[in-house]
PDB file of C-alpha atoms in Angstrom:
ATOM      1  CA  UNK L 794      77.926  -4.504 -19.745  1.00  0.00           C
ATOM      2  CA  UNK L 795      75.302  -6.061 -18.612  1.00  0.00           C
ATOM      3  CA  UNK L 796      73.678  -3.161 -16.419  1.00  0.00           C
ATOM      4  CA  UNK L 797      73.809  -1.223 -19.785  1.00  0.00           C
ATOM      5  CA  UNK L 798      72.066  -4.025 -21.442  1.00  0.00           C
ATOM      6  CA  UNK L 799      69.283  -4.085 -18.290  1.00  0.00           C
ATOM      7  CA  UNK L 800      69.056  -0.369 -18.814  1.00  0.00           C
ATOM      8  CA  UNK L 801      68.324  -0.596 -22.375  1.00  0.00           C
ATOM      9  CA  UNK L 802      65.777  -3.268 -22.275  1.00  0.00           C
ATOM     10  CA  UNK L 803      64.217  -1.416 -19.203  1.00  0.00           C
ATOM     11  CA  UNK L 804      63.797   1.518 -21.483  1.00  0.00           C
ATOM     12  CA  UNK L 805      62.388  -0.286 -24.362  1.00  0.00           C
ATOM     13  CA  UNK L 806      59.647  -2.635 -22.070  1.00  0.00           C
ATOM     14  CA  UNK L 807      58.714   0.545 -20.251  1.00  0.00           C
ATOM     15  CA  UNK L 808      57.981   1.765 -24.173  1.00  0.00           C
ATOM     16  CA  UNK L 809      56.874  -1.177 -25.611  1.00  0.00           C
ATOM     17  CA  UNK L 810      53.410  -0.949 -27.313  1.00  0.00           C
ATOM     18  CA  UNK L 811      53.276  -4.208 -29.392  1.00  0.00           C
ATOM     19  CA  UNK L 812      50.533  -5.784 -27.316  1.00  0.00           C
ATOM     20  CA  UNK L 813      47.906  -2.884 -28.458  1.00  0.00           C
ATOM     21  CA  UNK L 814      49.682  -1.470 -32.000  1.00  0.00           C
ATOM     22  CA  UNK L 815      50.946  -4.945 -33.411  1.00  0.00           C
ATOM     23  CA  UNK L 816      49.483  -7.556 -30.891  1.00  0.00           C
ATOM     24  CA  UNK L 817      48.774 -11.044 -31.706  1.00  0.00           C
ATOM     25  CA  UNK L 818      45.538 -11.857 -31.921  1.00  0.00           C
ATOM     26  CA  UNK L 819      42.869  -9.102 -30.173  1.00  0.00           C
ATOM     27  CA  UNK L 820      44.711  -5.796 -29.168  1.00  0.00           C
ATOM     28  CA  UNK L 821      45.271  -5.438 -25.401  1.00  0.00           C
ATOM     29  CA  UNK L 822      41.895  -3.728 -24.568  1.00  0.00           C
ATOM     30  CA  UNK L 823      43.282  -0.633 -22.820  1.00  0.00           C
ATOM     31  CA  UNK L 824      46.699   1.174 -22.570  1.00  0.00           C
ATOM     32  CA  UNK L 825      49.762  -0.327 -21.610  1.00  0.00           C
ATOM     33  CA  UNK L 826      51.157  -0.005 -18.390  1.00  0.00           C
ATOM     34  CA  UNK L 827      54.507  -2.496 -18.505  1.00  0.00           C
ATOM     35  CA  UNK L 828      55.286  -3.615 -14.642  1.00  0.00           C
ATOM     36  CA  UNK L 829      58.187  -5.534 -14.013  1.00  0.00           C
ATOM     37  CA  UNK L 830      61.079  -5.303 -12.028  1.00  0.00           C
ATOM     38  CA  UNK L 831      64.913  -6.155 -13.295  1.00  0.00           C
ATOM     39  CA  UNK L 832      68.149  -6.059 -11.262  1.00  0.00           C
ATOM     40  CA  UNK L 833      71.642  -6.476 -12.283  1.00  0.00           C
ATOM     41  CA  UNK L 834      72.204  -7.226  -8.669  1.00  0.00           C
ATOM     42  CA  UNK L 835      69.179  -9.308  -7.251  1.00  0.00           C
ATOM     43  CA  UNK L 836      70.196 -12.821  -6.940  1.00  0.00           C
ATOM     44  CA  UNK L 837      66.274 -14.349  -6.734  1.00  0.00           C
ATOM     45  CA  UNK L 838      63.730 -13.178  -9.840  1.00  0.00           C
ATOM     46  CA  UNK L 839      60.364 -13.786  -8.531  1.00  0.00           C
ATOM     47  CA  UNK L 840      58.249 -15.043 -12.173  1.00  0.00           C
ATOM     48  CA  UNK L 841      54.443 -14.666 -12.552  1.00  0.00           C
ATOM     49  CA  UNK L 842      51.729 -14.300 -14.556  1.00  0.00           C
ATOM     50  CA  UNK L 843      50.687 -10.968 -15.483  1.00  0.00           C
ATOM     51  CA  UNK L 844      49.846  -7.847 -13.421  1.00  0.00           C
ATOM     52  CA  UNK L 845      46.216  -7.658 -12.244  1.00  0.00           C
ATOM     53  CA  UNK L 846      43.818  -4.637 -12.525  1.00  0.00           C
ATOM     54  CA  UNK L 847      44.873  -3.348  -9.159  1.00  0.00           C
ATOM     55  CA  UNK L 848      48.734  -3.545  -9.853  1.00  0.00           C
ATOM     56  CA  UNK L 849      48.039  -1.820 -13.629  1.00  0.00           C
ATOM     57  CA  UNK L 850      46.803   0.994 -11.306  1.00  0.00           C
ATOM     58  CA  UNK L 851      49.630   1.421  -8.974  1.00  0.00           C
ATOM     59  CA  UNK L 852      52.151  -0.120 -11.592  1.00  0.00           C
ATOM     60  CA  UNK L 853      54.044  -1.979  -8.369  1.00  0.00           C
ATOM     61  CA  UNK L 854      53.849  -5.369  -8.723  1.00  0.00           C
ATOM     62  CA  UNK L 855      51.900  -7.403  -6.093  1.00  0.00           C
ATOM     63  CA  UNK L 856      50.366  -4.443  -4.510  1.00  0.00           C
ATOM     64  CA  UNK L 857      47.065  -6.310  -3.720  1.00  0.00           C
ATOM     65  CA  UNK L 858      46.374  -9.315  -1.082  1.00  0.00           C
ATOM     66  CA  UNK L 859      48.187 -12.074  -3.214  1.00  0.00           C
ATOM     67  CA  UNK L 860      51.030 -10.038  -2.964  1.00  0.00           C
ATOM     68  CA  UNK L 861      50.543 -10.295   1.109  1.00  0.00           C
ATOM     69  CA  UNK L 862      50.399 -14.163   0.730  1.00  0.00           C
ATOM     70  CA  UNK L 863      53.305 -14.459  -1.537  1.00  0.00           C
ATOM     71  CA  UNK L 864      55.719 -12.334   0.868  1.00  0.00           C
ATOM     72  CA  UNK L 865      54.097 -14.635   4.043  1.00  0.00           C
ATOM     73  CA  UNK L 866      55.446 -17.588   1.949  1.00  0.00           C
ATOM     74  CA  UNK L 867      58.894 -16.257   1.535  1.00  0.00           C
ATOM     75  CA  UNK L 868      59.101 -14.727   4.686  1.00  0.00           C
ATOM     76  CA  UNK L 869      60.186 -11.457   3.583  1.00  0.00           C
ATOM     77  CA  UNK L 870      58.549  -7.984   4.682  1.00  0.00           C
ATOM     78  CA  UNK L 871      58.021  -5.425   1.964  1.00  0.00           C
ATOM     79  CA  UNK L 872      61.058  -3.145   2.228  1.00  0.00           C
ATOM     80  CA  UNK L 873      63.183  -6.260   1.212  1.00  0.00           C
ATOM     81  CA  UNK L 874      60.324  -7.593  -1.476  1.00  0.00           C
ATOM     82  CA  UNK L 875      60.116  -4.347  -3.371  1.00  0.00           C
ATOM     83  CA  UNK L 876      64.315  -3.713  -3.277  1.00  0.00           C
ATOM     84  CA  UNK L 877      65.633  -4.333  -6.780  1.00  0.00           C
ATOM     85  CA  UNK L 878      69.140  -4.800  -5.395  1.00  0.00           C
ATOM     86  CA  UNK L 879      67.601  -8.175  -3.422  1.00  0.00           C
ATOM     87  CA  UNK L 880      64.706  -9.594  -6.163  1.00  0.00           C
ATOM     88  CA  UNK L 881      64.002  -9.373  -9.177  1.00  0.00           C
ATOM     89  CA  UNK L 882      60.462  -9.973 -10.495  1.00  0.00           C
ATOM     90  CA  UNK L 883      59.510 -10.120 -14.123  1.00  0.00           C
ATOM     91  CA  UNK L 884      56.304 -11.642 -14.464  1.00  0.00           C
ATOM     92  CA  UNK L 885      55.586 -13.521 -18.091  1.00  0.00           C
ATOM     93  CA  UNK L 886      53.588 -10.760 -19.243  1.00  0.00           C
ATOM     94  CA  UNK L 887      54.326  -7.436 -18.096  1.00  0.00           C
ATOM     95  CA  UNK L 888      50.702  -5.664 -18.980  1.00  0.00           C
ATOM     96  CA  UNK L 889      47.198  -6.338 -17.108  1.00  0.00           C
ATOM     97  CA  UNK L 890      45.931  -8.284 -19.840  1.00  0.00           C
ATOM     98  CA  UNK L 891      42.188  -8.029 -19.296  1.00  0.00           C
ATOM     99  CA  UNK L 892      39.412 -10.032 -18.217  1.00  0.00           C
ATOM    100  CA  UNK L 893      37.466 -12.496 -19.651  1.00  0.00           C
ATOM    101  CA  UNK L 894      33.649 -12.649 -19.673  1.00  0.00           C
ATOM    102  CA  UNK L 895      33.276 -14.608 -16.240  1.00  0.00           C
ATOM    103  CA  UNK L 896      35.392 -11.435 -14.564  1.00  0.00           C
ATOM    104  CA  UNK L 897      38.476 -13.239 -13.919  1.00  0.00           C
ATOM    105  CA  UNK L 898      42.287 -11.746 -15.405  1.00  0.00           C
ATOM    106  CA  UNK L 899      43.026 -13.215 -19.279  1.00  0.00           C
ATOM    107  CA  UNK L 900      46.290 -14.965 -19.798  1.00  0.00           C
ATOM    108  CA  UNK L 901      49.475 -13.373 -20.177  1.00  0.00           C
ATOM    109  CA  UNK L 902      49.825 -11.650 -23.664  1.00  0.00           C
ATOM    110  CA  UNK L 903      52.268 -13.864 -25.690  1.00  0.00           C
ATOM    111  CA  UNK L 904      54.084 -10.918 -27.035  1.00  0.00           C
ATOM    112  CA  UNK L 905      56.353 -10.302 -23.877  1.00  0.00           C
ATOM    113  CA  UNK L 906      57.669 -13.461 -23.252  1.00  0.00           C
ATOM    114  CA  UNK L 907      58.434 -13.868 -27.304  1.00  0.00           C
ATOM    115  CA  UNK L 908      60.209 -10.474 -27.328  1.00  0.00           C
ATOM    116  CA  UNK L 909      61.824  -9.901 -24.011  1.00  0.00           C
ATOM    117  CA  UNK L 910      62.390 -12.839 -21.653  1.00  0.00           C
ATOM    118  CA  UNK L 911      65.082 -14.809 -23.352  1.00  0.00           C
ATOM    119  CA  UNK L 912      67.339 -11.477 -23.402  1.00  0.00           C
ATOM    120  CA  UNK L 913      66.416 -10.308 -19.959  1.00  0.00           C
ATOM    121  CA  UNK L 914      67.396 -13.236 -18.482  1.00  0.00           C
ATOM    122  CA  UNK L 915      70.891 -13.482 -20.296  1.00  0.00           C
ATOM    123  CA  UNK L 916      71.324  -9.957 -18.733  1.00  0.00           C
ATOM    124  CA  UNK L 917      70.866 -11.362 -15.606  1.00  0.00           C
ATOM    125  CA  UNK L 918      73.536 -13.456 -14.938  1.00  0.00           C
ATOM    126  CA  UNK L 919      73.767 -13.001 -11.702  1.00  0.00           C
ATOM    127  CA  UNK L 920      70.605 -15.024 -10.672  1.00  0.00           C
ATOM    128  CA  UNK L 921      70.682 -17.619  -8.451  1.00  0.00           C
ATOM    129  CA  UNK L 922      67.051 -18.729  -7.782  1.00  0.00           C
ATOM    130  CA  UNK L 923      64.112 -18.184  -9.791  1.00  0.00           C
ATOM    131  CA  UNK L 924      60.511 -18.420  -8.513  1.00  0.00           C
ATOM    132  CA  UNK L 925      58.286 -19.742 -10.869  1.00  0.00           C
ATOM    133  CA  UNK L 926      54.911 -18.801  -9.648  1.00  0.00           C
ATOM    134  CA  UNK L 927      51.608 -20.834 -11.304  1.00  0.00           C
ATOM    135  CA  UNK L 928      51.735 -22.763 -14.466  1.00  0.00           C
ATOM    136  CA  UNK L 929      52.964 -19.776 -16.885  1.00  0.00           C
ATOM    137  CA  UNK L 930      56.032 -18.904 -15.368  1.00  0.00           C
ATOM    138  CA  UNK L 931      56.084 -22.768 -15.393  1.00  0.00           C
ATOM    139  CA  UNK L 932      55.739 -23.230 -18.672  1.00  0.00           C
ATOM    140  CA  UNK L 933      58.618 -21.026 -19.651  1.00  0.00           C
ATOM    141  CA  UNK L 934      61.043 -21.722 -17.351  1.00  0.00           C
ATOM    142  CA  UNK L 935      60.867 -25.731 -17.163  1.00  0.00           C
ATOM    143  CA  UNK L 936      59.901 -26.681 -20.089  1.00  0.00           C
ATOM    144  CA  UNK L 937      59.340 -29.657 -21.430  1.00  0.00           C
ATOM    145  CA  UNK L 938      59.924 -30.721 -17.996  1.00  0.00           C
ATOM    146  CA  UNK L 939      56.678 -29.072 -16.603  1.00  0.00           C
ATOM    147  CA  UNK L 940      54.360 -31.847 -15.497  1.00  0.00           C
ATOM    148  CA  UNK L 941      50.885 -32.081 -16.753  1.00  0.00           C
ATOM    149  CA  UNK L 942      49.451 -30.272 -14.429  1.00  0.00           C
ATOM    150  CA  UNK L 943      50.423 -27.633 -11.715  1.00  0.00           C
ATOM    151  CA  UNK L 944      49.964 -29.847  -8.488  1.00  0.00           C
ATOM    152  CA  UNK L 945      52.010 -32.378 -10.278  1.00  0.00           C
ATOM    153  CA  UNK L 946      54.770 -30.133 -11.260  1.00  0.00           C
ATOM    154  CA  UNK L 947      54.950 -28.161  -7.665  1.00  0.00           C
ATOM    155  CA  UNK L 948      54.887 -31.828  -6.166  1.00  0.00           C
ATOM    156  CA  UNK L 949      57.842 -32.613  -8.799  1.00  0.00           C
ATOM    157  CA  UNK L 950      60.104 -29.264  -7.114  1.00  0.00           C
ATOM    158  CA  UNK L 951      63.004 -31.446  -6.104  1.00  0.00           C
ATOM    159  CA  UNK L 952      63.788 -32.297  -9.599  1.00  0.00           C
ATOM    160  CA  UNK L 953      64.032 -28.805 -10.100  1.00  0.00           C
ATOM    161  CA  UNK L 954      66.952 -27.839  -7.850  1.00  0.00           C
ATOM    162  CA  UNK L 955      69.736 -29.122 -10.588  1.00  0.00           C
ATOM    163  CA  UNK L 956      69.095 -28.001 -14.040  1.00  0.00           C
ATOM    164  CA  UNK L 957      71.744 -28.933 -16.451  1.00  0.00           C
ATOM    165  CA  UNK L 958      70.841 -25.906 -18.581  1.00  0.00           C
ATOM    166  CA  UNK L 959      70.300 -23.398 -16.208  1.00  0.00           C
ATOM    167  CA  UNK L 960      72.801 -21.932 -13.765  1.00  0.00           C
ATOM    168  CA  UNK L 961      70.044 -21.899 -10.966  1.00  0.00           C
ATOM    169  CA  UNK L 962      67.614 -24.061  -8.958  1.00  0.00           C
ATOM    170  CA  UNK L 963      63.808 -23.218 -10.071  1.00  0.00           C
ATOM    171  CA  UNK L 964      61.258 -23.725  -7.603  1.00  0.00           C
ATOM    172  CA  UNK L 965      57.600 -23.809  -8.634  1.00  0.00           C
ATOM    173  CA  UNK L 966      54.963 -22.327  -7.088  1.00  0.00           C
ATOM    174  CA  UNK L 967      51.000 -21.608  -7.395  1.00  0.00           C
ATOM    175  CA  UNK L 968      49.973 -18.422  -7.755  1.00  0.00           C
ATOM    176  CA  UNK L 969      48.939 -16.656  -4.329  1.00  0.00           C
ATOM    177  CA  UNK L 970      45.763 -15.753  -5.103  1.00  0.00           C
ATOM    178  CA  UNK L 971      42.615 -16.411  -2.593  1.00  0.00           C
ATOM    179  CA  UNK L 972      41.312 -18.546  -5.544  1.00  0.00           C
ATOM    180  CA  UNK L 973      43.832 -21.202  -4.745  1.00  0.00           C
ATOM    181  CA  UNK L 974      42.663 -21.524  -1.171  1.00  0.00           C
ATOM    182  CA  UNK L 975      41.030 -24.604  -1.635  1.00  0.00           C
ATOM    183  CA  UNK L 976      44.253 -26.071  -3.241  1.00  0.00           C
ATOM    184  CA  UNK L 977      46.035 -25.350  -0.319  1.00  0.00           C
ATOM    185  CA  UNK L 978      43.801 -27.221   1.497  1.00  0.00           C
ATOM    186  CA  UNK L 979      43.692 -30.169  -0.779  1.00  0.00           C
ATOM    187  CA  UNK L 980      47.405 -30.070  -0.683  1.00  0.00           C
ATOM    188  CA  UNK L 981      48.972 -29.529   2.767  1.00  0.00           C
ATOM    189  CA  UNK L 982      52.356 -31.156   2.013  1.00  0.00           C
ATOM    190  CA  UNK L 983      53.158 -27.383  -0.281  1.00  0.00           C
ATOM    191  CA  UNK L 984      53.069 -25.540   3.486  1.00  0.00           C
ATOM    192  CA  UNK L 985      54.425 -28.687   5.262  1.00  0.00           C
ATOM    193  CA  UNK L 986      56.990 -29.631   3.085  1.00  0.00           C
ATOM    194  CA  UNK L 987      57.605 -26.602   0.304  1.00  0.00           C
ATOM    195  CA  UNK L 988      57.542 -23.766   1.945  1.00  0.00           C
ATOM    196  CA  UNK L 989      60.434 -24.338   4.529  1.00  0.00           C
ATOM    197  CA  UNK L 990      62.896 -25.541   1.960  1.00  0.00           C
ATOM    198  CA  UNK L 991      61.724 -22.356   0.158  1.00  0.00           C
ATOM    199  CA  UNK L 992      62.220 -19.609   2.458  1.00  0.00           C
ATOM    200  CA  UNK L 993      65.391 -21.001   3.577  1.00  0.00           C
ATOM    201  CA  UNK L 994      66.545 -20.897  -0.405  1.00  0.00           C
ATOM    202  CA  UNK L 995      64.921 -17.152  -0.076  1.00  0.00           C
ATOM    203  CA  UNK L 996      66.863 -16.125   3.340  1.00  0.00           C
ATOM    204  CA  UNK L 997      70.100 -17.556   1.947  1.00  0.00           C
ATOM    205  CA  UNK L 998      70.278 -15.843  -1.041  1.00  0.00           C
ATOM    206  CA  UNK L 999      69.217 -12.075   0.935  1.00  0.00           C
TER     207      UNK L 999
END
């Protein structure tokens, strides 16, 4: 039942149109292009933001070079990033949202995690990791037990592996992009310390 259930809601985000015909606050500025990626079989859901201006032009997710860092972090290639059978990835909004007037990508419209999340992620029950990638994805999927801030919540990941309300370890992440370069810097204990515990998490679970 629950592929049928995955196939219906895949169906109805692939039509959905609430962002630009009954949006909260400022219609989405251009046409929707929903990109996200659900699996009745993939046991890891990889959770971001929102698709950027290149991947609302290719509609594949992380088709542009913070997609390259992200799959050097898990130590996957991209045959086994883009399977559906081996991850899921269903980002917090599934439309490019924009930008704002300095250039850089608006948040995620509120719309899609309001409307869709909560019943995608019952549908997959099969999960058994979930990537929570910058402080969106955060937000949603710890909770009140996000931190105040990002480095403080990716520095919190081990009290994320045991979630008495979830059936799977989250592990939070920040986003890829070559804006957070300097973070990486400022924070060598996420490549030192992180990343090994989360590509072995990755590798089990393919």
């Amino acid at each position: 039942m629950s592929e049928d259930r995955l196939a219906e809601l895949t169906a109805a985000i692939g039509a959905c149109r609430i962002c630009r015909d009954t949006p909260t606050g400022k219609p989405l500025p251009h046409e929707p292009n929903p990109v996200c990626v659900v699996s009745p079989k993939a046991r890891i859901a990889i959770c971001g933001q929102a698709p950027g201006m290149r991947v609302h032009a290719s509609g594949r997710p992380f088709t542009d070079p913070s997609g390259d860092r992200l799959r050097q972090w898990l130590d996957v290639d991209e045959a086994t990033f883009y399977d559906p059978d081996r991850l899921a990835i269903v980002p917090m909004g599934f439309c490019f949202p924009g930008l704002d007037a300095k250039g850089g990508d608006l948040p995620p419209r509120r719309e899609c995690a309001r409307t869709w999340h909560d019943d995608l992620f019952a549908a997959m029950g099969q999960l058994e990791l979930v990537i929570a990638v910058g402080q969106y994805a955060q937000a949603y999927h710890l909770g009140p037990r996000r931190k105040k801030t990002l480095t403080e919540t990716v520095a919190a990941w081990r009290d994320y592996q045991a979630l008495p309300d979830k059936a799977y370890p989250v592990i939070p992440i920040p986003h890829p992009s070559w804006r957070n370069t300097a973070w990486l810097k400022r924070n060598p204990w996420f490549e030192t310390e992180l990343l090994p515990v989360l590509r072995q998490a990755v590798h089990e679970r393919l």
